[in-house]
Structure formats: structure tokens, C-alpha cells
XYZ file of C-alpha atoms in Angstrom:
655
model
C 0.000 0.000 0.000
C 2.851 2.387 0.827
C 4.447 1.710 -2.541
C 1.122 2.416 -4.307
C 0.662 5.628 -2.316
C 4.148 6.819 -3.259
C 3.486 6.043 -6.907
C 0.228 8.007 -6.866
C 1.923 10.974 -5.194
C 4.646 10.886 -7.850
C 2.057 10.927 -10.665
C 0.186 13.843 -9.049
C 3.432 15.749 -8.572
C 4.467 15.130 -12.189
C 1.112 16.351 -13.538
C 1.221 19.404 -11.282
C 4.759 20.249 -12.412
C 3.819 19.811 -16.080
C 0.723 22.044 -15.838
C 2.603 24.742 -13.953
C 5.464 24.647 -16.444
C 3.080 24.995 -19.418
C 1.206 27.828 -17.720
C 4.470 29.650 -17.024
C 5.462 29.260 -20.692
C 2.093 30.308 -22.146
C 1.710 33.254 -19.754
C 4.770 34.992 -21.271
C 4.153 33.909 -24.887
C 2.283 36.145 -27.349
C -0.811 34.079 -28.403
C -0.753 35.872 -31.748
C 2.257 33.709 -32.638
C -0.143 30.752 -32.695
C -1.856 32.004 -35.886
C 0.493 30.325 -38.321
C 0.769 27.177 -36.211
C -2.998 26.850 -35.882
C -3.508 27.456 -39.610
C -0.814 24.878 -40.389
C -2.461 22.267 -38.171
C -5.897 22.875 -39.745
C -4.421 22.770 -43.256
C -2.698 19.475 -42.525
C -5.849 17.962 -41.032
C -8.486 19.208 -43.487
C -6.744 20.564 -46.562
C -8.553 23.902 -46.057
C -7.101 27.346 -45.423
C -7.856 28.919 -42.056
C -7.823 32.717 -41.854
C -7.658 34.604 -38.549
C -8.107 38.359 -38.928
C -8.811 39.222 -35.300
C -7.122 38.770 -31.952
C -5.967 35.465 -30.531
C -5.861 34.989 -26.753
C -5.203 32.043 -24.470
C -6.090 31.591 -20.812
C -5.238 28.734 -18.458
C -7.559 29.395 -15.534
C -10.271 28.702 -14.557
C -10.082 26.369 -17.581
C -7.713 26.354 -20.573
C -9.446 28.461 -23.198
C -8.494 29.678 -26.652
C -10.331 32.713 -28.091
C -9.982 33.507 -31.795
C -11.790 36.413 -33.479
C -12.580 36.943 -37.145
C -12.229 33.305 -38.214
C -12.978 31.870 -41.653
C -12.404 28.437 -43.194
C -12.067 28.212 -46.961
C -14.523 26.321 -49.118
C -13.828 23.354 -51.364
C -12.153 24.308 -54.644
C -15.333 23.540 -56.582
C -17.548 25.546 -54.204
C -19.418 28.704 -55.140
C -18.939 30.564 -51.860
C -15.489 31.709 -50.760
C -15.807 30.174 -47.292
C -17.304 27.059 -45.832
C -17.540 28.842 -42.485
C -16.930 32.250 -41.008
C -17.614 33.457 -37.484
C -17.196 36.622 -35.459
C -15.468 34.610 -32.776
C -14.622 31.042 -31.789
C -13.987 30.005 -28.172
C -12.482 26.577 -27.494
C -12.077 25.111 -24.016
C -9.214 22.632 -24.195
C -7.930 19.690 -22.201
C -4.134 20.020 -21.739
C -2.923 16.458 -21.164
C -4.181 15.025 -24.494
C -1.896 17.515 -26.274
C 1.097 15.324 -25.351
C -0.327 12.604 -27.630
C -1.029 15.124 -30.427
C -4.739 15.019 -29.608
C -6.689 18.272 -29.499
C -9.393 17.509 -26.956
C -11.998 20.277 -27.132
C -14.244 20.091 -24.116
C -16.457 22.847 -25.494
C -16.396 24.995 -28.592
C -18.569 28.107 -28.997
C -19.197 29.821 -32.348
C -20.670 33.323 -32.175
C -22.667 34.538 -35.207
C -21.280 31.930 -37.604
C -22.252 31.546 -41.256
C -22.150 27.964 -42.550
C -22.315 27.598 -46.329
C -23.014 23.969 -47.180
C -22.835 22.976 -50.847
C -23.278 19.833 -52.886
C -21.723 19.605 -56.338
C -23.504 18.330 -59.429
C -21.463 15.137 -59.015
C -22.667 14.621 -55.445
C -19.597 15.858 -53.516
C -20.180 17.645 -50.187
C -18.071 20.642 -49.201
C -18.488 19.868 -45.512
C -16.600 16.583 -45.843
C -13.324 18.046 -44.563
C -11.414 14.790 -44.768
C -12.181 14.129 -48.417
C -9.214 16.202 -49.694
C -6.910 15.909 -46.660
C -3.240 15.437 -47.601
C -1.892 12.094 -46.459
C 0.121 12.192 -43.239
C 1.980 9.521 -41.416
C 3.746 8.781 -38.173
C 4.015 11.591 -35.688
C 2.494 14.052 -38.135
C -1.022 12.674 -37.599
C -3.332 14.767 -35.465
C -6.520 13.684 -33.706
C -9.286 16.200 -32.924
C -11.684 15.208 -30.122
C -14.790 17.393 -29.692
C -17.326 16.845 -26.881
C -19.627 19.869 -26.847
C -20.553 22.450 -29.487
C -22.523 25.687 -29.071
C -23.686 27.881 -31.954
C -25.330 31.219 -31.230
C -27.153 33.442 -33.715
C -25.919 31.461 -36.694
C -27.015 31.154 -40.306
C -26.903 27.943 -42.316
C -27.171 27.992 -46.111
C -27.561 24.829 -48.210
C -27.023 24.935 -51.985
C -27.210 22.138 -54.532
C -25.413 23.112 -57.713
C -27.802 23.511 -60.622
C -30.802 23.392 -58.265
C -31.758 27.046 -57.921
C -31.399 29.311 -54.918
C -30.041 28.072 -51.572
C -32.125 27.014 -48.587
C -31.459 29.217 -45.564
C -32.034 28.273 -41.914
C -31.453 30.580 -38.960
C -29.743 28.836 -36.051
C -30.642 30.890 -33.010
C -29.298 28.324 -30.544
C -27.664 24.983 -31.315
C -26.205 22.777 -28.589
C -24.474 19.411 -29.104
C -23.630 17.620 -25.866
C -21.774 14.337 -25.379
C -19.546 12.625 -22.838
C -16.890 12.144 -25.471
C -16.119 12.109 -29.176
C -17.175 8.458 -29.357
C -20.350 8.852 -27.298
C -23.956 9.625 -28.449
C -24.816 13.300 -28.849
C -27.735 15.152 -27.271
C -29.099 17.722 -29.721
C -30.952 20.936 -28.891
C -31.759 23.428 -31.649
C -33.932 26.541 -31.799
C -34.211 28.040 -35.266
C -36.337 29.574 -37.973
C -37.060 28.401 -41.513
C -39.177 30.376 -44.007
C -40.278 32.739 -41.197
C -41.492 29.752 -39.153
C -39.944 29.010 -35.775
C -39.014 25.402 -34.950
C -37.268 23.402 -32.246
C -35.348 20.108 -32.407
C -34.477 17.922 -29.422
C -33.188 14.389 -29.188
C -30.172 12.114 -29.583
C -27.971 10.999 -32.466
C -24.883 8.857 -32.895
C -21.413 10.082 -31.957
C -19.526 12.929 -33.598
C -16.832 10.426 -34.491
C -19.337 8.378 -36.506
C -20.720 11.539 -38.066
C -17.349 12.839 -39.248
C -16.246 9.409 -40.465
C -19.550 9.041 -42.371
C -20.503 5.863 -40.533
C -24.129 4.883 -39.743
C -25.718 6.678 -36.809
C -28.975 6.168 -34.953
C -31.363 9.103 -34.719
C -34.118 9.800 -32.237
C -35.274 13.382 -32.733
C -38.353 15.463 -32.003
C -39.126 18.354 -34.327
C -41.776 20.806 -33.112
C -43.236 23.785 -34.966
C -46.550 25.562 -34.697
C -47.835 23.119 -32.102
C -47.082 20.013 -34.216
C -44.529 17.512 -32.887
C -42.908 15.083 -35.340
C -40.751 12.302 -33.889
C -38.116 10.601 -36.087
C -36.728 7.257 -34.960
C -34.404 5.282 -37.206
C -30.984 5.200 -38.867
C -28.891 7.369 -41.168
C -26.316 5.245 -42.975
C -24.250 8.036 -44.544
C -24.662 11.050 -42.268
C -22.112 13.273 -44.026
C -24.116 12.885 -47.252
C -27.476 12.597 -45.471
C -28.180 9.404 -47.391
C -29.483 6.020 -46.391
C -32.244 7.454 -44.237
C -34.817 5.102 -42.845
C -36.997 6.376 -40.027
C -40.441 6.006 -38.555
C -42.229 9.333 -38.184
C -45.057 9.997 -35.757
C -47.143 13.178 -35.650
C -48.999 14.735 -32.756
C -50.712 18.094 -32.172
C -53.413 19.300 -29.821
C -54.675 21.763 -32.442
C -53.457 21.418 -36.026
C -54.886 24.833 -36.916
C -52.150 26.494 -34.876
C -49.617 25.140 -37.385
C -51.740 26.469 -40.273
C -52.041 29.897 -38.599
C -55.835 29.498 -38.608
C -57.599 31.266 -35.763
C -60.567 29.556 -34.172
C -63.518 31.261 -32.557
C -64.047 31.100 -28.808
C -66.675 28.383 -29.290
C -64.617 26.410 -31.788
C -63.096 23.074 -30.837
C -59.402 22.293 -31.322
C -58.545 19.971 -34.193
C -56.188 17.283 -32.892
C -53.640 15.640 -35.192
C -52.220 12.145 -34.762
C -50.625 9.724 -37.185
C -47.488 8.138 -38.521
C -45.503 7.404 -41.659
C -42.105 6.297 -42.937
C -39.400 8.703 -44.117
C -36.644 7.513 -46.448
C -34.421 8.800 -49.242
C -34.691 7.484 -52.783
C -32.838 8.674 -55.889
C -31.976 12.144 -54.605
C -35.388 12.712 -53.094
C -37.015 12.046 -49.747
C -40.211 10.030 -49.551
C -42.789 10.132 -46.778
C -44.983 7.114 -47.442
C -47.296 4.808 -45.503
C -48.797 8.046 -44.255
C -51.880 7.705 -42.054
C -53.229 10.814 -40.317
C -56.283 11.578 -38.216
C -57.110 15.294 -38.311
C -60.008 15.932 -35.973
C -62.842 13.877 -37.464
C -61.076 13.708 -40.838
C -58.549 11.238 -42.184
C -55.717 11.394 -44.712
C -53.584 8.624 -46.215
C -51.028 8.393 -49.000
C -47.484 9.533 -49.721
C -45.419 12.659 -50.361
C -41.974 13.108 -51.865
C -39.544 16.027 -51.781
C -36.907 16.508 -54.449
C -35.860 18.710 -57.373
C -37.159 19.427 -60.880
C -35.442 21.809 -63.289
C -33.487 23.337 -60.454
C -36.503 23.953 -58.197
C -37.798 22.252 -55.086
C -40.570 19.831 -56.053
C -43.257 18.277 -53.870
C -45.170 15.316 -55.304
C -48.006 13.519 -53.637
C -50.903 11.116 -53.961
C -53.352 11.509 -51.095
C -56.753 10.098 -50.271
C -59.456 10.429 -47.641
C -62.687 8.749 -46.641
C -63.903 11.943 -44.992
C -62.301 15.373 -45.081
C -64.067 18.113 -43.131
C -62.309 21.281 -44.284
C -64.895 23.435 -42.505
C -63.677 22.209 -39.128
C -60.032 22.810 -40.085
C -60.632 26.166 -41.802
C -63.708 27.613 -40.066
C -65.481 30.672 -41.412
C -64.292 33.845 -39.774
C -66.808 35.386 -37.408
C -67.612 38.863 -38.649
C -68.646 41.667 -36.381
C -71.480 43.993 -37.302
C -70.708 45.763 -40.540
C -69.429 49.275 -40.101
C -70.163 51.988 -42.643
C -67.856 51.648 -45.626
C -66.899 48.037 -44.817
C -65.644 46.088 -47.818
C -66.086 42.438 -48.793
C -62.949 42.262 -50.941
C -59.804 42.817 -48.902
C -57.270 45.422 -49.961
C -54.397 43.570 -48.325
C -51.685 42.338 -50.720
C -51.849 38.664 -51.652
C -49.333 36.515 -49.799
C -47.862 34.709 -52.808
C -44.282 34.188 -51.601
C -44.943 30.554 -50.693
C -46.263 29.804 -54.191
C -43.021 30.983 -55.775
C -40.754 29.102 -53.339
C -41.317 25.586 -54.750
C -43.177 23.505 -57.350
C -45.801 20.867 -56.644
C -47.727 18.058 -58.336
C -50.319 16.590 -55.979
C -53.451 14.531 -56.532
C -56.225 14.075 -53.996
C -59.172 11.706 -53.959
C -61.902 12.109 -51.345
C -64.947 9.944 -50.812
C -66.659 12.808 -48.947
C -65.409 16.382 -48.592
C -67.086 19.168 -46.619
C -66.232 22.653 -47.843
C -67.983 25.918 -46.927
C -71.161 24.057 -46.101
C -71.085 22.026 -49.316
C -70.861 18.263 -49.312
C -68.918 16.892 -52.265
C -68.640 13.196 -52.974
C -66.166 11.226 -55.079
C -64.079 14.375 -55.364
C -60.830 14.279 -57.323
C -58.502 17.271 -57.294
C -55.247 17.751 -59.169
C -52.995 20.528 -57.891
C -50.124 21.763 -60.029
C -47.659 24.475 -59.045
C -44.881 25.481 -61.411
C -42.762 28.637 -61.177
C -45.446 30.385 -59.128
C -48.365 29.337 -61.362
C -50.936 27.429 -59.310
C -53.587 25.355 -61.105
C -56.336 23.479 -59.262
C -58.669 21.151 -61.171
C -61.605 19.751 -59.140
C -64.005 17.094 -60.409
C -66.703 15.255 -58.483
C -70.298 14.915 -57.412
C -72.356 17.708 -55.852
C -75.892 17.076 -54.572
C -76.998 14.750 -57.329
C -75.070 16.556 -60.052
C -71.538 16.975 -61.324
C -68.961 19.653 -60.621
C -65.759 20.304 -62.537
C -63.579 23.201 -63.520
C -60.296 24.992 -63.130
C -58.878 27.634 -60.787
C -55.595 29.263 -61.745
C -53.511 31.814 -59.863
C -50.354 33.016 -61.571
C -48.299 34.384 -58.687
C -45.119 34.354 -60.775
C -46.391 37.106 -63.071
C -45.485 40.753 -62.492
C -49.128 41.246 -61.468
C -50.864 38.178 -59.958
C -53.637 36.914 -62.254
C -56.661 34.842 -61.220
C -58.771 32.682 -63.548
C -61.853 30.802 -62.322
C -63.903 28.491 -64.529
C -66.307 26.326 -62.502
C -69.297 24.485 -63.926
C -72.004 22.498 -62.143
C -74.673 20.502 -63.980
C -77.697 18.646 -62.641
C -77.066 20.020 -59.139
C -79.899 20.229 -56.611
C -79.560 23.960 -56.015
C -82.059 23.890 -53.156
C -79.922 21.510 -51.149
C -76.809 23.473 -52.066
C -78.329 26.789 -50.995
C -79.594 25.313 -47.731
C -76.115 24.008 -46.970
C -74.480 27.355 -47.723
C -77.014 29.319 -45.653
C -77.241 26.663 -42.940
C -81.029 26.948 -43.002
C -83.907 25.561 -45.051
C -84.508 28.151 -47.768
C -85.348 26.205 -50.929
C -86.499 22.710 -51.847
C -85.944 21.123 -55.227
C -84.775 23.580 -57.917
C -82.380 21.324 -59.785
C -80.233 23.293 -62.187
C -76.853 24.482 -63.360
C -74.092 26.853 -62.300
C -71.342 28.394 -64.400
C -68.805 30.887 -63.060
C -66.143 32.142 -65.473
C -64.012 35.002 -64.166
C -60.639 36.526 -64.886
C -58.825 39.403 -63.197
C -55.413 40.645 -62.147
C -54.069 42.695 -59.282
C -51.914 42.627 -56.160
C -54.928 42.205 -53.823
C -58.416 40.618 -53.895
C -59.906 44.109 -54.188
C -57.731 44.959 -57.181
C -58.557 41.646 -58.853
C -62.297 42.255 -58.375
C -61.950 45.770 -59.817
C -60.397 44.368 -63.010
C -62.688 41.364 -63.307
C -64.101 40.163 -66.625
C -66.342 37.154 -67.127
C -69.760 35.722 -66.520
C -71.901 34.395 -63.678
C -74.887 32.168 -64.406
C -77.176 30.087 -62.278
C -80.488 28.679 -63.433
C -82.906 26.383 -61.622
C -86.051 24.437 -62.359
C -89.180 23.906 -60.262
C -88.795 24.362 -56.523
C -90.435 25.679 -53.383
C -89.266 28.711 -51.415
C -89.680 28.419 -47.655
C -91.180 31.764 -46.702
C -90.168 31.694 -43.039
C -86.483 31.522 -43.946
C -86.368 34.603 -46.155
C -88.095 37.297 -44.160
C -84.845 39.241 -44.064
C -82.800 40.334 -47.037
C -79.644 38.322 -47.363
C -81.091 34.813 -47.350
C -81.032 34.859 -51.123
C -81.670 37.805 -53.410
C -83.758 36.053 -56.043
C -85.957 34.335 -53.472
C -86.471 37.607 -51.624
C -87.514 39.211 -54.892
C -89.994 36.438 -55.571
C -91.575 36.848 -52.152
C -91.737 40.635 -52.574
C -93.700 40.236 -55.780
C -96.166 37.567 -54.704
C -98.570 39.286 -52.290
C -101.204 36.582 -52.576
C -99.150 33.952 -50.714
C -98.197 36.011 -47.632
C -99.682 33.475 -45.233
C -98.441 30.428 -47.097
C -95.490 28.420 -45.815
C -94.003 28.056 -49.267
C -93.970 29.895 -52.559
C -93.850 27.690 -55.615
C -91.291 28.689 -58.211
C -91.304 27.164 -61.668
C -87.878 28.482 -62.638
C -85.280 31.084 -61.739
C -82.279 32.633 -63.469
C -79.479 34.998 -62.444
C -77.086 36.000 -65.213
C -74.455 38.738 -64.984
C -71.927 39.749 -67.615
C -68.840 41.263 -66.007
C -66.551 43.745 -67.722
C -63.745 45.748 -66.090
C -65.137 45.164 -62.629
C -68.780 46.005 -63.335
C -71.349 43.185 -63.321
C -74.319 44.083 -65.531
C -77.589 42.334 -66.239
C -80.360 43.428 -68.613
C -83.353 41.177 -67.929
C -80.851 38.552 -66.737
C -82.675 38.220 -63.414
C -85.891 36.269 -63.864
C -88.305 34.046 -61.962
C -91.652 32.436 -62.682
C -94.232 31.441 -60.077
C -97.797 30.239 -60.511
C -99.021 33.820 -60.272
C -96.135 36.035 -61.297
C -93.335 36.556 -63.769
C -90.449 38.630 -62.426
C -87.748 40.395 -64.412
C -84.803 42.449 -63.186
C -81.908 44.553 -64.476
C -79.083 46.514 -62.931
C -75.432 46.599 -61.991
C -73.091 45.486 -59.222
C -69.945 47.576 -59.208
C -67.154 45.320 -57.929
C -64.809 48.292 -57.739
C -66.927 50.182 -55.220
C -69.048 47.136 -54.172
C -72.218 49.195 -54.735
C -75.450 47.447 -55.773
C -78.022 49.082 -58.061
C -80.747 46.660 -59.177
C -84.392 47.144 -60.135
C -87.096 44.486 -60.503
C -90.735 44.439 -61.480
C -93.382 41.774 -61.603
C -95.940 40.903 -64.262
C -99.075 38.901 -63.400
C -99.529 35.743 -65.413
C -102.597 35.436 -67.570
C -105.727 34.278 -65.780
C -104.700 35.041 -62.194
C -106.954 38.081 -61.837
C -104.220 40.580 -60.930
C -103.216 43.790 -62.620
C -99.731 45.230 -62.774
C -101.011 48.313 -60.963
C -101.924 46.199 -57.946
C -98.311 45.239 -57.456
C -97.151 48.703 -56.421
C -93.886 50.288 -57.462
C -90.660 48.720 -58.601
C -88.433 47.032 -56.046
C -85.001 48.538 -55.822
C -81.994 46.756 -54.321
C -79.234 49.146 -53.329
C -76.512 49.483 -50.731
C -73.302 47.467 -50.873
C -72.281 43.825 -51.044
C -71.652 43.862 -47.304
C -74.919 45.651 -46.480
C -77.575 45.218 -49.214
C -81.023 46.779 -48.820
C -84.296 46.286 -50.695
C -87.428 48.398 -50.775
C -90.153 50.005 -52.845
C -88.626 53.039 -54.541
C -90.235 54.124 -57.794
C -87.932 57.101 -58.346
C -84.757 55.226 -57.501
C -85.731 52.292 -59.657
C -86.533 54.631 -62.480
C -82.992 56.008 -62.332
C -81.567 52.519 -62.164
C -83.568 51.463 -65.190
C -82.396 54.467 -67.174
C -78.725 53.912 -66.339
C -78.923 50.221 -67.137
C -80.662 50.940 -70.410
C -77.941 53.378 -71.429
C -75.161 51.033 -70.370
C -76.190 47.656 -71.729
C -78.882 47.951 -74.382
C -77.385 47.946 -77.831
C -80.593 47.444 -79.788
C -84.152 48.252 -78.877
C -85.298 49.147 -75.363
C -84.818 46.893 -72.331
C -87.922 45.390 -70.796
C -87.268 47.233 -67.575
C -86.843 50.667 -69.147
C -89.836 50.155 -71.457
C -91.968 49.182 -68.474
C -90.816 52.223 -66.528
C -91.505 54.739 -69.211
C -94.479 53.191 -70.952
C -96.054 49.955 -69.813
C -95.209 46.502 -68.597
C -94.711 44.277 -71.603
C -95.874 40.722 -71.140
C -93.159 38.103 -71.474
C -94.615 34.605 -71.269
C -91.183 33.021 -70.589
C -88.813 35.410 -68.744
C -86.487 32.574 -67.680
C -85.853 31.612 -71.305
C -85.407 35.256 -72.185
C -82.859 35.696 -69.397
C -80.842 32.711 -70.569
C -80.570 34.229 -74.049
C -78.989 37.416 -72.720
C -75.350 37.435 -73.786
C -72.934 40.299 -73.312
C -75.592 42.997 -73.378
C -77.522 41.450 -76.276
C -80.745 39.508 -76.097
C -83.329 38.064 -78.357
C -86.315 40.370 -78.601
C -89.326 39.154 -76.688
C -92.736 39.044 -78.393
C -94.357 42.460 -78.437
C -98.103 42.887 -77.975
C -100.025 43.531 -81.158
C -101.469 47.005 -81.691
C -104.613 47.498 -79.720
C -103.975 44.593 -77.437
C -104.986 45.229 -73.826
C -102.215 46.023 -71.376
C -101.814 47.138 -67.779
C -100.342 50.523 -67.056
C -97.388 50.617 -64.575
């Protein structure tokens, strides 16, 4: 025991003497003389040039520490950027004893405001593989670098694939790598921001030694952003190239709408997200397949892939769902009472940056989809996004009929352009209207819908102001539920019908044989000349007017004509009904003078031959039209087929 004690004392004394001797030497040595030696060591170990433009200082106590300011490490010869890394300062806490064996043991290294420029060549080389071009060394010239802990503060990471467009940039606010040694697993903690979205990563990976030697490492990481937590558990076979990935991914969120930046009302329920999938790399792209998600009461299955096409990021996907309730995920915003001058079309600039950041080719098939109160079945949607040009093509069933069309938004143009071409045939419009209004307004009324619009502008308001196109809806026999339309806003045409049918005031329903609304839109002004029409058992109703999408002002006039044999005269119906106000606050009422002005302005604006039915009725008499719905459907771009005129001497009712 005494011999062992003496031996231990000798070892302690030797270590103490060595440390004190080194401290005495370093305390009188100018650390700036280390510049060339440090650069030489780095050059011999990595083949890269190290530049130190700032001060170099070295302290022994309380722990050996090397501080270097203004540091940069050169890029690979084939790289685009001048440097692989630059930093305002680098602080390295060293272990002294390993230096005797030519091992640089870095207990902790801190990089302040570093910029890391990662690049991959067209041939697949990585500029961060520092040992790829290292000059061969042998014997005592070999140097071992042992790193245990790494801190990065306020950093910026840029990743560029040659020939693949602009680089991907990630802000590294805080990155911590902790391990018990160079050969031990690493605990990872990262707080950063990507595309203006904050994220956090926590977990464990294989050792830094395995990482730098490009050997397989295990990964167990949790990525959280916007309330969604994704857990990756698996293996990365070539970590320096980020290849050979095979991991199980699980998803969890208490409210998925937080991730989508969708606000929910106070009474709204959170939409939980759970599910899993498999993430792997395949031919220079990453594939998320075997995807199964539960989103609230909705489901989503399929696969997604992330890669490149023509130098741009490309997302491909084939997704399906048995039930997708988009109304629960994207609820309607709750509007407060309209204030004077309130607008329907927002003047805020369109947020199109995301559309120009990547390309996409995604197909979706849904057995049942709920959208804005509508219930679509057997819906198929193809979504294409290329260089900022988004094209959505829906096709499916809608309340006994068919719906198809195209929506295009060109966000890559100097001025964003919107094109909408949607057509519905054989659709039960009563059921559709009831779903949209969330009340029973109309029964039956099977018909068609065609919306064809085109406009351009930096905001929805500007697009509406430049709009050209056509809006048409026509329905067959149906019944209007009177109790549901006592207030304006339930549906304009149905309100007009009720206003003109005084004989059925106490009836629960008003029978309608047909109804038409047709507007031609030019430079932001929607105009109709006898394009509003309805036929009931007792009345025929015809309307004309304008809706100015630029100012959102409404100026419509309607008048009824009793059908033959019902025992009513036009004079018994009172004055014309005028609809005025704005899209956000429409108003209807009896206003002979106002309607007269409306009729005159419409006549001057849209009638190119003859006199419109409305204007003729205002100035002279109500002309009988036995089929106003057919007449309305023949109105095209301000022109219409002349309706039969009464023969001279035929009886007529004065208006």
C-alpha cells in the first residue's frame, strides 16, 4: 500500500509540475504567434485554409481556453462561396494532457454569429466533408481532434445544390451538441427559424466520431413547430451525405390549426392531429410514405416526396381520404357587425411568396369532402404548381349533379392573375343553398351553375376591380320556404320572388317554376339586362341593374308581371323594387324614383338594340313576357333576343 501511495503521489506531482510549467510558458508567450501554427495544423488535417483576422488569446484558468476572433475556413475548390464557415469569434475550451499525444481535446467549442455555407456539387460531392481532400500524413504528423460539446449562437446555415436554384437558408438561433466524449452519443438541442417559421429540435444521435467518419448513426429526434410535434426514430447510414435514411415518423398536435395559422372562434373546438408514416431517401429525393393521419374527425392517407425538378424544389403527392371536413379545419371567420364603408374584398396584398418558393404536383381523392357548407362526394382534385403558377382542377359529385372546372392563380407574373372556370350541372340547387345558408330556404330547384371570371391585381380588391367574365345560375321547379327569407340576405332572387307575390303572404311556401341569375362582367362592373328572372304560378319577375365590384355598390331594379288568368293587374303590385346598398350591407325596398334612375342607367349602359324590358316598363307599360327565364338565358354580353311584343290594340296594364 505504501508503494502504491508513493506512486500516486509521484504521478500527481508530475502532472502538477507539467501544468505549472506549461502555464508559465504560455503566460509569457504572445498568443498571436499561434496564428500560423494553428492554420498549419488545420491545413494538414483538413486541406482547407484557415484565416484569422482578429485577436488570438489564451487563458489557463479557470479552464484552458483559446479565443480567436474573425475566423474563416475556406470552401472546397469547386464551391461557389469563398468560405465554408466564417464566425465573429470562436472560443475553445481545451484539455491540456491530451496535447502530449497530439490530440486536441476540445471540451467545449462556442461559435458566435457563424455563417455555414453547405454545398453539394452536381457530381454529389459535399463541401463539408473536410477529410475528403486531406493530404496524407503519417507517423508523428497525424493529429486527432476530439470534440465533446458544441454551441452555436445566432448562426445562419445555407444549403445549396449546384444547378438546383437558390439556396435554402435556416437561422440557427441556438444549437447545442452535448456528449460525454467524441465516441459517445450526442444530445441535440436546436432553436431556429425556416421560411419565417420558428421550430425546435431535441433528441439524440450517434457520436460525432461516426458523423465525421460518415458511418451509420442512430437518430431519435423530435421536431416541433406551430404546435405540431414530429418524432423521427431510425438510422442514417451516410450522415455526411445525409443518405441512407430510414426512419419512422409519428405526428402529434393538440390543435393542427395552430400550425396552419388558422384562428378559431371562442366556441370552436381544437382539431387534434395524430398519425405516422415512414421517411426515407430514394434517388436524390425524400419520400414520406405509408402516411396515415387523423385530423379531428377527418382522415388522410397516402405519400409525399420532396426533391428537385429543373433546379426547383418539387413536392409530389398522392393523397386520399374517406372523410375530409375542411370546414372544421378552416372555419369561417366570425364577422362583427358591418361598419359603414366596410368592404367584402380585402385590400391587403396577396401573400404569394410561398407559391413561388417551390413547385408541386399533388393529386387528392376524397370519398366525402365538406367545404364551406357544401358536401362533395367522389371528389378528385389535381394541384399543379410550377414557377409560381398554381392550377387546381376539381371534379366530383355535388348534390346529385356533377362539378368540374379549373382555378388558376399566376403568382409568378409581375401582377398576380386569377382565372376561375367552374361548372355544375344537374345540381340540386335547393340543397346546395340550404347548406351554404345553414337553413332551409329552398327545396328542389335542380339546375346548373357556371362561373367564369378573370382578373389581375396585387390584392383581392384589385382583382375584383379588373374582373371580366360571366356568372350564371339557373334552376327548375322548386319551393321557397317563406319563413327563412323574411330578411334580405337569405337569397336575393328568393327575396324578390316573395316581394312580388302578395297573394301567398300566409303560405309556408312559394312555388317557383324556374329562376335565373345572369351577370356579364366587364372591367369590374357586373351588368344584367333582364338577366334576373323568376316564374311562379301567379307572377313573372324580371330584373336589371349593376353590381360595381370596384366600389361594391349594388343598383338593381325588378318588377313583376301577373300571369294570364290570375286576376291581378300590374297596378296592384305597387312600385318597382329597388336593391341598393353594398355587397356587405344590401337593402331592398319600394322606390319608384330610384328604380326609375336605375332602369335608365342600365338601359344606357347595356342595351345595344331596342329598349330593355325594364326601361320600357318604366316609361311606358309593362310588356308581357310569357317566358322570362328563357329570355334571361338568351342574354349574352348585353344582347338579347327580342321578346314578343303585344299587337297594336292589345290590352295592357299601365305601370
